[in-house]
PDB file of C-alpha atoms and ligand atoms in Angstrom:
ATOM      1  CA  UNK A1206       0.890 -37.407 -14.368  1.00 97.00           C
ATOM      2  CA  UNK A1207       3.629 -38.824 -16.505  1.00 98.00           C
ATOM      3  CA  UNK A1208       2.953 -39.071 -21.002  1.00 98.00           C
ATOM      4  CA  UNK A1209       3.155 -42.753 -21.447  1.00 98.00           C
ATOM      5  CA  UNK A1210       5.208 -43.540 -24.700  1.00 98.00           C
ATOM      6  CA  UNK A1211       4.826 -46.972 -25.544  1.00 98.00           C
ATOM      7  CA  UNK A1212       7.702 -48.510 -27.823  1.00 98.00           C
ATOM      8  CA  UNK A1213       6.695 -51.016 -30.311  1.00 98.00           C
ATOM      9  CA  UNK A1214       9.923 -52.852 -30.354  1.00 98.00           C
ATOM     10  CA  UNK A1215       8.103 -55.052 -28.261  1.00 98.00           C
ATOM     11  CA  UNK A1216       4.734 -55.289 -29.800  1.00 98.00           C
ATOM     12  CA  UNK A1217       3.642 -58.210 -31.734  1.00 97.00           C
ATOM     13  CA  UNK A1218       4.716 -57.184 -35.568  1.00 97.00           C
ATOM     14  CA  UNK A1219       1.862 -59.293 -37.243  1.00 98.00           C
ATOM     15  CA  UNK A1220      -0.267 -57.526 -35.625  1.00 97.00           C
ATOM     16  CA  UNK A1221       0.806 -54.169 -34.760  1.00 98.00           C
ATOM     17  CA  UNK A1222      -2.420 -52.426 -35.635  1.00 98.00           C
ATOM     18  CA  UNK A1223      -4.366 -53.980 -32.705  1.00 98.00           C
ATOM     19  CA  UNK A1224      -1.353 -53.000 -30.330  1.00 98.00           C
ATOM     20  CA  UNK A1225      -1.201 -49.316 -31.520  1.00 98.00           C
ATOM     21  CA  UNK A1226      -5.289 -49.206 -30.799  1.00 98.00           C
ATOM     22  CA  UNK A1227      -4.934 -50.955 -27.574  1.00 98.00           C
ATOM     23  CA  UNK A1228      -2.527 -48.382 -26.003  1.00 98.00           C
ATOM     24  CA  UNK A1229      -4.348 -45.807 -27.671  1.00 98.00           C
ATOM     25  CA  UNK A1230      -7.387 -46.600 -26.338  1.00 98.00           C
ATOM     26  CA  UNK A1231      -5.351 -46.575 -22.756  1.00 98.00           C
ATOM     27  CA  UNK A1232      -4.725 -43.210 -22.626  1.00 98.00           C
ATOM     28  CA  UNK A1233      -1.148 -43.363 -24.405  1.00 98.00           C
ATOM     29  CA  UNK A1234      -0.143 -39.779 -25.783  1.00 98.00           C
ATOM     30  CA  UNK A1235       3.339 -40.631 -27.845  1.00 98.00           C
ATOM     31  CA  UNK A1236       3.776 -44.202 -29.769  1.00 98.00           C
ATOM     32  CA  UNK A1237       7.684 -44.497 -29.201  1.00 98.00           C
ATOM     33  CA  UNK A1238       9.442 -46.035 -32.811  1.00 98.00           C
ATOM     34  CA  UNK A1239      13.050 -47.461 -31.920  1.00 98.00           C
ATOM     35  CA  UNK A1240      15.156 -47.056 -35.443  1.00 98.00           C
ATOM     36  CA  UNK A1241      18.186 -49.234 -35.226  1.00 98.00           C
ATOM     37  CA  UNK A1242      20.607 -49.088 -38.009  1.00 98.00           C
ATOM     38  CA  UNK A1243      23.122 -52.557 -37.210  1.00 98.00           C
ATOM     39  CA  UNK A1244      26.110 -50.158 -36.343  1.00 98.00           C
ATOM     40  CA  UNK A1245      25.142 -47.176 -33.583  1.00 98.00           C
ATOM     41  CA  UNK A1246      23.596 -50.247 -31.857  1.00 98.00           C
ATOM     42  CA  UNK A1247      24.335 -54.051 -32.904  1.00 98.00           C
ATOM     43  CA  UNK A1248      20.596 -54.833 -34.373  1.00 97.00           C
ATOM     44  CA  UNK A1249      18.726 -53.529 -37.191  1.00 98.00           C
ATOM     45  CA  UNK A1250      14.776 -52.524 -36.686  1.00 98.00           C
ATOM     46  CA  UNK A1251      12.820 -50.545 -39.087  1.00 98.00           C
ATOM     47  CA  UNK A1252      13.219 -47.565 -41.299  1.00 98.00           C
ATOM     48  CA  UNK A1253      10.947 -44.770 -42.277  1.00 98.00           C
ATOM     49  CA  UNK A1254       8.867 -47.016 -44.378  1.00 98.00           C
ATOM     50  CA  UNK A1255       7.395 -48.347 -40.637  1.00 98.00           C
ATOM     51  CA  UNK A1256       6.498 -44.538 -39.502  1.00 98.00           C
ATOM     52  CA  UNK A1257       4.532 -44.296 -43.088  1.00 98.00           C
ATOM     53  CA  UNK A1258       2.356 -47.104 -42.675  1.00 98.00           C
ATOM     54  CA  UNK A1259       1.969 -46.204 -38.800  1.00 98.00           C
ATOM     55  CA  UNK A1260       1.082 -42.745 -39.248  1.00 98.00           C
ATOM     56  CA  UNK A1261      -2.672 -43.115 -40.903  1.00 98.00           C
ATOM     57  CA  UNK A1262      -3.650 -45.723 -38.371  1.00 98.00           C
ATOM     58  CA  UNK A1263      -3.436 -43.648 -35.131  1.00 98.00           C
ATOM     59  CA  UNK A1264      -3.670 -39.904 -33.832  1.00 97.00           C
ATOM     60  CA  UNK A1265      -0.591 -40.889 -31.342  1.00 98.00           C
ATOM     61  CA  UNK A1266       2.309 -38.490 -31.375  1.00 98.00           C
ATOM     62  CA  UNK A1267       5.088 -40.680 -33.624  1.00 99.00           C
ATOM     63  CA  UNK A1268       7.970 -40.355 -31.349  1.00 99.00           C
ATOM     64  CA  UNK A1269      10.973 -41.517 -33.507  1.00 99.00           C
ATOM     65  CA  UNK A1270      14.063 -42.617 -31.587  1.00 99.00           C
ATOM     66  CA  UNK A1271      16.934 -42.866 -34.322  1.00 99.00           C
ATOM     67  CA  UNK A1272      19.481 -45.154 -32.654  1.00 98.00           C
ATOM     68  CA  UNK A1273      21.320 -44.796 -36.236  1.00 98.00           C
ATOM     69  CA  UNK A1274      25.109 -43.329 -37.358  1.00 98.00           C
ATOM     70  CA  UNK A1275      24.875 -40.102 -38.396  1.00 98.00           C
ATOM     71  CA  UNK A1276      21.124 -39.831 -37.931  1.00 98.00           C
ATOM     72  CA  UNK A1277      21.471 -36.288 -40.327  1.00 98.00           C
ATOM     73  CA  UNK A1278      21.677 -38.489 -43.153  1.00 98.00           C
ATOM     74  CA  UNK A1279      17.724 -39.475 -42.525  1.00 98.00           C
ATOM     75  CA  UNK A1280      16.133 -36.887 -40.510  1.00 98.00           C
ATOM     76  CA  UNK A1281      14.221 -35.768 -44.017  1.00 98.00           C
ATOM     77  CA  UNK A1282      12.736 -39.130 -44.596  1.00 98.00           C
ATOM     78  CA  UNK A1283      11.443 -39.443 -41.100  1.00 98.00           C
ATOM     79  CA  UNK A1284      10.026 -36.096 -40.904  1.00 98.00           C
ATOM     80  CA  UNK A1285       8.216 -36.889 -44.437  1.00 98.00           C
ATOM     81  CA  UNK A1286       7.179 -39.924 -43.171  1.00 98.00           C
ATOM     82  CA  UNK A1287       5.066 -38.924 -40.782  1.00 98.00           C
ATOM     83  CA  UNK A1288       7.671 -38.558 -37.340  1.00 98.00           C
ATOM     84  CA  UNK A1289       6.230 -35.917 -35.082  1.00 98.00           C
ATOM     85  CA  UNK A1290       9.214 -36.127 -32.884  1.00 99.00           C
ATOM     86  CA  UNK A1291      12.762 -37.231 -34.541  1.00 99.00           C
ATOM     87  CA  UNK A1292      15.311 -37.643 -31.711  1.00 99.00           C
ATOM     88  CA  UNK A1293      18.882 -38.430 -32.532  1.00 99.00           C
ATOM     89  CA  UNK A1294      21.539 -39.389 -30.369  1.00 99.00           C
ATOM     90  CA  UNK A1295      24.298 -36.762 -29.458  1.00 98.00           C
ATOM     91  CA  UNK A1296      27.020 -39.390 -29.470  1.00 98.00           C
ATOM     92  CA  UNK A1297      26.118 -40.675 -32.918  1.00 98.00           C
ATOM     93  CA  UNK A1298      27.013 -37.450 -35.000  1.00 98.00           C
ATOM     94  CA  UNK A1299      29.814 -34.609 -34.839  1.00 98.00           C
ATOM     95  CA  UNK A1300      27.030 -32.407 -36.391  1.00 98.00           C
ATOM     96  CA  UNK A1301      23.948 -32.308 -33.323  1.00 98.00           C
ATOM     97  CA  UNK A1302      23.693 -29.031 -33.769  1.00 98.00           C
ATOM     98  CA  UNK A1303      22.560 -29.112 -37.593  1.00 98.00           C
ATOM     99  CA  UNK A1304      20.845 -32.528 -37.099  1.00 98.00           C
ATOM    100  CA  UNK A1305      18.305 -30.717 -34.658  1.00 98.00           C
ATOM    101  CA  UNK A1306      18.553 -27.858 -37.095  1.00 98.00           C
ATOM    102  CA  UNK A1307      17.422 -29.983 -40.009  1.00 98.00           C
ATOM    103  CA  UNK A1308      14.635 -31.367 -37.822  1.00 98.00           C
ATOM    104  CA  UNK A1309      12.954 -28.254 -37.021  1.00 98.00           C
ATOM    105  CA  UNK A1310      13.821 -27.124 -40.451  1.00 98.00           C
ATOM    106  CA  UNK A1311      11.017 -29.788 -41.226  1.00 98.00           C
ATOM    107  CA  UNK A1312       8.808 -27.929 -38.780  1.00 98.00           C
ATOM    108  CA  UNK A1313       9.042 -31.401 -36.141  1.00 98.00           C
ATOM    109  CA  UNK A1314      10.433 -31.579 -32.665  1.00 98.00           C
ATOM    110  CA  UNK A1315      13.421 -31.781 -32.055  1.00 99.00           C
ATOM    111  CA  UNK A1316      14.667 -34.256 -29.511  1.00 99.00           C
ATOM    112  CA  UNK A1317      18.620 -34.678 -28.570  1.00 99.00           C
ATOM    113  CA  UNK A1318      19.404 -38.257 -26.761  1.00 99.00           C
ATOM    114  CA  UNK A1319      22.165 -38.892 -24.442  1.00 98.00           C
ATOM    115  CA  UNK A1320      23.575 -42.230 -23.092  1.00 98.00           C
ATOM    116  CA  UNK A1321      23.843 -43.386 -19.700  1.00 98.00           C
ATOM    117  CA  UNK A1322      27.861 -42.650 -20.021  1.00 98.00           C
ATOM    118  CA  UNK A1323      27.176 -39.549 -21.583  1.00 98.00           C
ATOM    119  CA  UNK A1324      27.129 -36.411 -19.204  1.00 98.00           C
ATOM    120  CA  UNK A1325      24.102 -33.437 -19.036  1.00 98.00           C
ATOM    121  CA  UNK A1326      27.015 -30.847 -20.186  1.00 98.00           C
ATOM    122  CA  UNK A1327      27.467 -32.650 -23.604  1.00 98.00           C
ATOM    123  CA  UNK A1328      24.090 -31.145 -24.710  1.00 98.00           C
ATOM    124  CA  UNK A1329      24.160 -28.243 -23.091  1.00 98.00           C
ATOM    125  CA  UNK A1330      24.703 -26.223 -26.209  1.00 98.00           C
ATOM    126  CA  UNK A1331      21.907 -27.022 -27.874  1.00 98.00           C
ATOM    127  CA  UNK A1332      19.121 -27.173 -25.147  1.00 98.00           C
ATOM    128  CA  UNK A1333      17.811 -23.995 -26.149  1.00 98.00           C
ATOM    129  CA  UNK A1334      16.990 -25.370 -29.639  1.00 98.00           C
ATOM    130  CA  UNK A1335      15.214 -29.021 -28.294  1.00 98.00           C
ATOM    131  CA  UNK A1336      11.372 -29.610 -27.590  1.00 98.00           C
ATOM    132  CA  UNK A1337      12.459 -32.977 -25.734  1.00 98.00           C
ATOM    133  CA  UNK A1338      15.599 -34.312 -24.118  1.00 99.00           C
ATOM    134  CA  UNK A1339      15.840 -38.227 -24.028  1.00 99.00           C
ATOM    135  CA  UNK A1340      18.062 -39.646 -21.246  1.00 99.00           C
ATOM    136  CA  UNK A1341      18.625 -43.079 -21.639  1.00 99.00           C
ATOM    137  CA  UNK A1342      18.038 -44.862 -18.963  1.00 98.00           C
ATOM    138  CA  UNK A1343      19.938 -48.172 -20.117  1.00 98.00           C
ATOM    139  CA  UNK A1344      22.745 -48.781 -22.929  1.00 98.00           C
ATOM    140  CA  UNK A1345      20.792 -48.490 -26.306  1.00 98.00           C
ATOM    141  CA  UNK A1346      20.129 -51.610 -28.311  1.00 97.00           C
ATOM    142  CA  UNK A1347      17.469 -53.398 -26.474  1.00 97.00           C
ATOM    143  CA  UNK A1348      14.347 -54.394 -24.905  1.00 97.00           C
ATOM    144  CA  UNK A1349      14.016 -55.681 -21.532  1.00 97.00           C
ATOM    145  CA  UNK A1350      16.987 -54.089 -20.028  1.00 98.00           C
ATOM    146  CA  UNK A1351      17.353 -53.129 -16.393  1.00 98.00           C
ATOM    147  CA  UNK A1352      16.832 -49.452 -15.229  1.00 98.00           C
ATOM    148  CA  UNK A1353      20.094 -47.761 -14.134  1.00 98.00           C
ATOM    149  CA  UNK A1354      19.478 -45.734 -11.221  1.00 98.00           C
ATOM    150  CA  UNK A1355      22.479 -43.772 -11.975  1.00 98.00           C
ATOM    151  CA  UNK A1356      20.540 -41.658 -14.427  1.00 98.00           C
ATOM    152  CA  UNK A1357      17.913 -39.565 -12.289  1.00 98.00           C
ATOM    153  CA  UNK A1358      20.995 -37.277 -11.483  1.00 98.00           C
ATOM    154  CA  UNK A1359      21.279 -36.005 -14.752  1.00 98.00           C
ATOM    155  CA  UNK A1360      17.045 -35.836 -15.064  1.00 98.00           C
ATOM    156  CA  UNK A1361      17.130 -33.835 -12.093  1.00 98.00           C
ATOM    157  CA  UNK A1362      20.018 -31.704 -13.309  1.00 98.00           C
ATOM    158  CA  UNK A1363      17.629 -30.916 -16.418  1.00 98.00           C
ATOM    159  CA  UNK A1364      15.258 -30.303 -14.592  1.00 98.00           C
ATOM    160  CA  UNK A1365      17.179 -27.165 -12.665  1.00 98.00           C
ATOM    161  CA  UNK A1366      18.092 -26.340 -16.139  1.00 98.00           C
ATOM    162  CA  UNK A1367      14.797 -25.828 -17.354  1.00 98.00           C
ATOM    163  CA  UNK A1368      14.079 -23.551 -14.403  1.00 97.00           C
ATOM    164  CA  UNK A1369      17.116 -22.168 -14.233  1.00 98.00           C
ATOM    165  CA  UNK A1370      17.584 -21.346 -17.945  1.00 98.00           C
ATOM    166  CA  UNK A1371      13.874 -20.815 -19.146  1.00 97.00           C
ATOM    167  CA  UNK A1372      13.784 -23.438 -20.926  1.00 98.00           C
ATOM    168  CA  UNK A1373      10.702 -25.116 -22.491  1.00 95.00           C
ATOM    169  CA  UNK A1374      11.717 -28.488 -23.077  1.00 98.00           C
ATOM    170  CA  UNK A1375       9.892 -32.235 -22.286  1.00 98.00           C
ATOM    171  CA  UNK A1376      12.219 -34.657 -20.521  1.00 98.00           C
ATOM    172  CA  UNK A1377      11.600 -38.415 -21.467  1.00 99.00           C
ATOM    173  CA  UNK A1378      13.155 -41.544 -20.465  1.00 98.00           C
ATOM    174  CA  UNK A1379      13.283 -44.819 -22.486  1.00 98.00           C
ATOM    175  CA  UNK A1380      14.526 -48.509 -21.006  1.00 98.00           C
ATOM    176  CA  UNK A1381      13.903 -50.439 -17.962  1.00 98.00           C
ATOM    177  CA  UNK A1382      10.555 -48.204 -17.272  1.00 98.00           C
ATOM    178  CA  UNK A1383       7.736 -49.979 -14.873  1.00 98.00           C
ATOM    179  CA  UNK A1384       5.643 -49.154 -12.438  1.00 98.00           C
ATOM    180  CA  UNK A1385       8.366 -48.486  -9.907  1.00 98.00           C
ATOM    181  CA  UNK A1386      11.332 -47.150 -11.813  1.00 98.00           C
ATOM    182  CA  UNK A1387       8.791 -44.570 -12.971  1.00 98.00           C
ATOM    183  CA  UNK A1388       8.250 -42.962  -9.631  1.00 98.00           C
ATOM    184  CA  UNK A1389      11.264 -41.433  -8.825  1.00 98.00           C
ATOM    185  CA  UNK A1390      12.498 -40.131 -12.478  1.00 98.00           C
ATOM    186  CA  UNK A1391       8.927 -38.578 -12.427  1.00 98.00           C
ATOM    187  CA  UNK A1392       9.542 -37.031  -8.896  1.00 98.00           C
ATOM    188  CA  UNK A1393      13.084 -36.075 -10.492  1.00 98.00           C
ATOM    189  CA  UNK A1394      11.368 -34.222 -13.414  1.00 98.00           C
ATOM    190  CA  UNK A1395      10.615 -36.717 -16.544  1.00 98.00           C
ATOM    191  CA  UNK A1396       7.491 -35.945 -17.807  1.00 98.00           C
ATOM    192  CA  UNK A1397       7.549 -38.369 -20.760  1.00 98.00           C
ATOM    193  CA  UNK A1398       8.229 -42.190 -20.249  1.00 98.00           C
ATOM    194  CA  UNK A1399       8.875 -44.452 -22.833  1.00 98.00           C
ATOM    195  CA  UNK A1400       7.818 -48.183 -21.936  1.00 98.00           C
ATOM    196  CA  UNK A1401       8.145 -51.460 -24.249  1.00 98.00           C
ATOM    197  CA  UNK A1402       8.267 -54.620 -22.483  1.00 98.00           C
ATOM    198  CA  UNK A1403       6.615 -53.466 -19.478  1.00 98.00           C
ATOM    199  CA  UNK A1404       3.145 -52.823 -21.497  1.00 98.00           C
ATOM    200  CA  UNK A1405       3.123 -54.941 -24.602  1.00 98.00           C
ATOM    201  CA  UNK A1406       4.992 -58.498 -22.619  1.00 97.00           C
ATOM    202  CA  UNK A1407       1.846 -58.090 -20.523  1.00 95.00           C
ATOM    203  CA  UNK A1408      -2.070 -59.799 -21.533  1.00 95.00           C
ATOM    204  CA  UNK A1409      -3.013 -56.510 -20.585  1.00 97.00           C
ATOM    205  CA  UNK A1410      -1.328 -53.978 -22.237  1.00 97.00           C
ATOM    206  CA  UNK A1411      -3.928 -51.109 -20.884  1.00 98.00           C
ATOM    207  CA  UNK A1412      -3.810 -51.512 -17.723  1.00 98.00           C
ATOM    208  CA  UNK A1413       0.078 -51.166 -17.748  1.00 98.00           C
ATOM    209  CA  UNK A1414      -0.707 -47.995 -19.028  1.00 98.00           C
ATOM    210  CA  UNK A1415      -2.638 -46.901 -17.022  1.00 98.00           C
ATOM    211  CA  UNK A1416      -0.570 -48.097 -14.171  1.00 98.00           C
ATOM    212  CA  UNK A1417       2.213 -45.891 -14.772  1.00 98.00           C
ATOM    213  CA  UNK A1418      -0.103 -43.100 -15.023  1.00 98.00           C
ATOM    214  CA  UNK A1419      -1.797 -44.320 -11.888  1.00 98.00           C
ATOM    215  CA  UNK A1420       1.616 -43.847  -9.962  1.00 98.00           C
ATOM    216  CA  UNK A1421       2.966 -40.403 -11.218  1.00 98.00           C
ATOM    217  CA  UNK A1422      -0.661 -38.927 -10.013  1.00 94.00           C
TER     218      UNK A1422
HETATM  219  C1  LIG B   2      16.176 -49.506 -26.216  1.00 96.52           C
HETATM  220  C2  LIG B   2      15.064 -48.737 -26.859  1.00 96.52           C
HETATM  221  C3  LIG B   2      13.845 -48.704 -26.037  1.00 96.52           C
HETATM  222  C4  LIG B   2      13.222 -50.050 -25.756  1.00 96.52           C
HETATM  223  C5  LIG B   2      12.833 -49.981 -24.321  1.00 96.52           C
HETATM  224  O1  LIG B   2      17.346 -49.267 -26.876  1.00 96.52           O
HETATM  225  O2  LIG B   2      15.450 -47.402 -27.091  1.00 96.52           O
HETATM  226  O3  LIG B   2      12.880 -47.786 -26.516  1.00 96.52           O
HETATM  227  O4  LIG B   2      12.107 -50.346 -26.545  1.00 96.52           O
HETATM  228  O5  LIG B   2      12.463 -51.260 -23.913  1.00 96.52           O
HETATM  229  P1  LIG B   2      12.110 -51.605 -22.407  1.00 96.52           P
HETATM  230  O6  LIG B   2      11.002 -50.677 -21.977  1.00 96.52           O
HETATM  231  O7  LIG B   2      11.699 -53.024 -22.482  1.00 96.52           O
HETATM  232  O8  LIG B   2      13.368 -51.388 -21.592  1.00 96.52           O
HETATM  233 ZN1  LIG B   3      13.846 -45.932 -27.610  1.00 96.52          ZN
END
């Protein structure tokens, strides 16, 4: 059975409490927090200040995505914040390698986060230092995107990795995630999916939930 991560980039913002208890309440292990800085992607989100104010209200694991420009420059905030995961983006940074350094520094997981254009051998250095690998399964930037089926390859190639290599590492997948697109990254080895407007664009947030725990059973 698949971790459900729900983002809150699509939650209702007035009243984000009642949507972090509702997925709670569902069964949801990981609270997935999209940080979007205006130039690694074109809109700006939220900042740490979010995670702080999150963090007392629920016993979710804070998954931070940091869809930000040299994400080194803020790993310390997030991880004082409250961020229980900080994952930044291998194609935002020269420096991954001391990013995810600087993370576990801060006793967090570490999470490196690759593209859809971006290729399993770009992070292959520094697998042996990650708790979680995010392949993005659309272009960064937005809700409601479609899947792109073109990814599984590279979960499945992670996968092999894992095996292959030893390795100890959760493999999660954010955009275009429902129901369906679910099943065969799951089959493929994802173990952690990351879903925004297929729960919280729903009247029943739960049961979406649920649902894509239902189908990776
Ligand atoms: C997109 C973000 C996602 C986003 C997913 O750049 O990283 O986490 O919230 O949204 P959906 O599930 O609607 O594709
Ligand atoms: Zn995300």
């Amino acid at each position: 059975m698949i971790k459900v991560a729900p983002s809150i980039l699509s939650a209702d913002y007035i009243n984000l409490q009642k949507d972090i208890e509702l997925v709670q309440n569902a069964g949801a292990e990981y609270l997935h927090i999209d940080v979007m800085d205006g130039m690694f992607v074109p809109a700006i989100s939220y900042g740490a200040g979010w995670v702080k104010a999150i963090k007392p209200v629920t016993n979710m694991v804070l998954d931070v995505h940091l869809m930000v420009e040299q994400p080194e420059r803020y790993v310390n905030d997030f991880v004082e914040a409250g961020a229980d995961i900080v994952g930044v983006h291998v194609e935002a940074t020269p420096h991954i390698h001391r990013a995810l350094q600087m993370i576990k520094d801060k006793d967090a997981k570490a999470e490196v986060v690759i593209n859809p254009g971006t290729p399993v051998s770009a992070i292959e250095p520094v697998l042996y230092m990650v708790d979680q690998v995010l392949v993005m399964t659309v272009n960064p930037g937005f809700g409601g995107q479609k899947f792109l089926p073109e990814t599984i390859k590279k979960i499945a190639e992670l996968d092999d990795l894992k095996k292959k290599m030893g390795y100890d590492f959760d493999i999660e997948i954010d955009g275009g995630v429902n129901d369906q697109t679910v099943v065969d990254a799951y089959k493929a080895g994802a173990t952690v999916a990351v879903a925004g407007s297929y729960v919280f664009n729903d009247a029943d947030p739960a049961q979406k939930v649920q649902l894509l725990k239902d189908v990776t059973k």
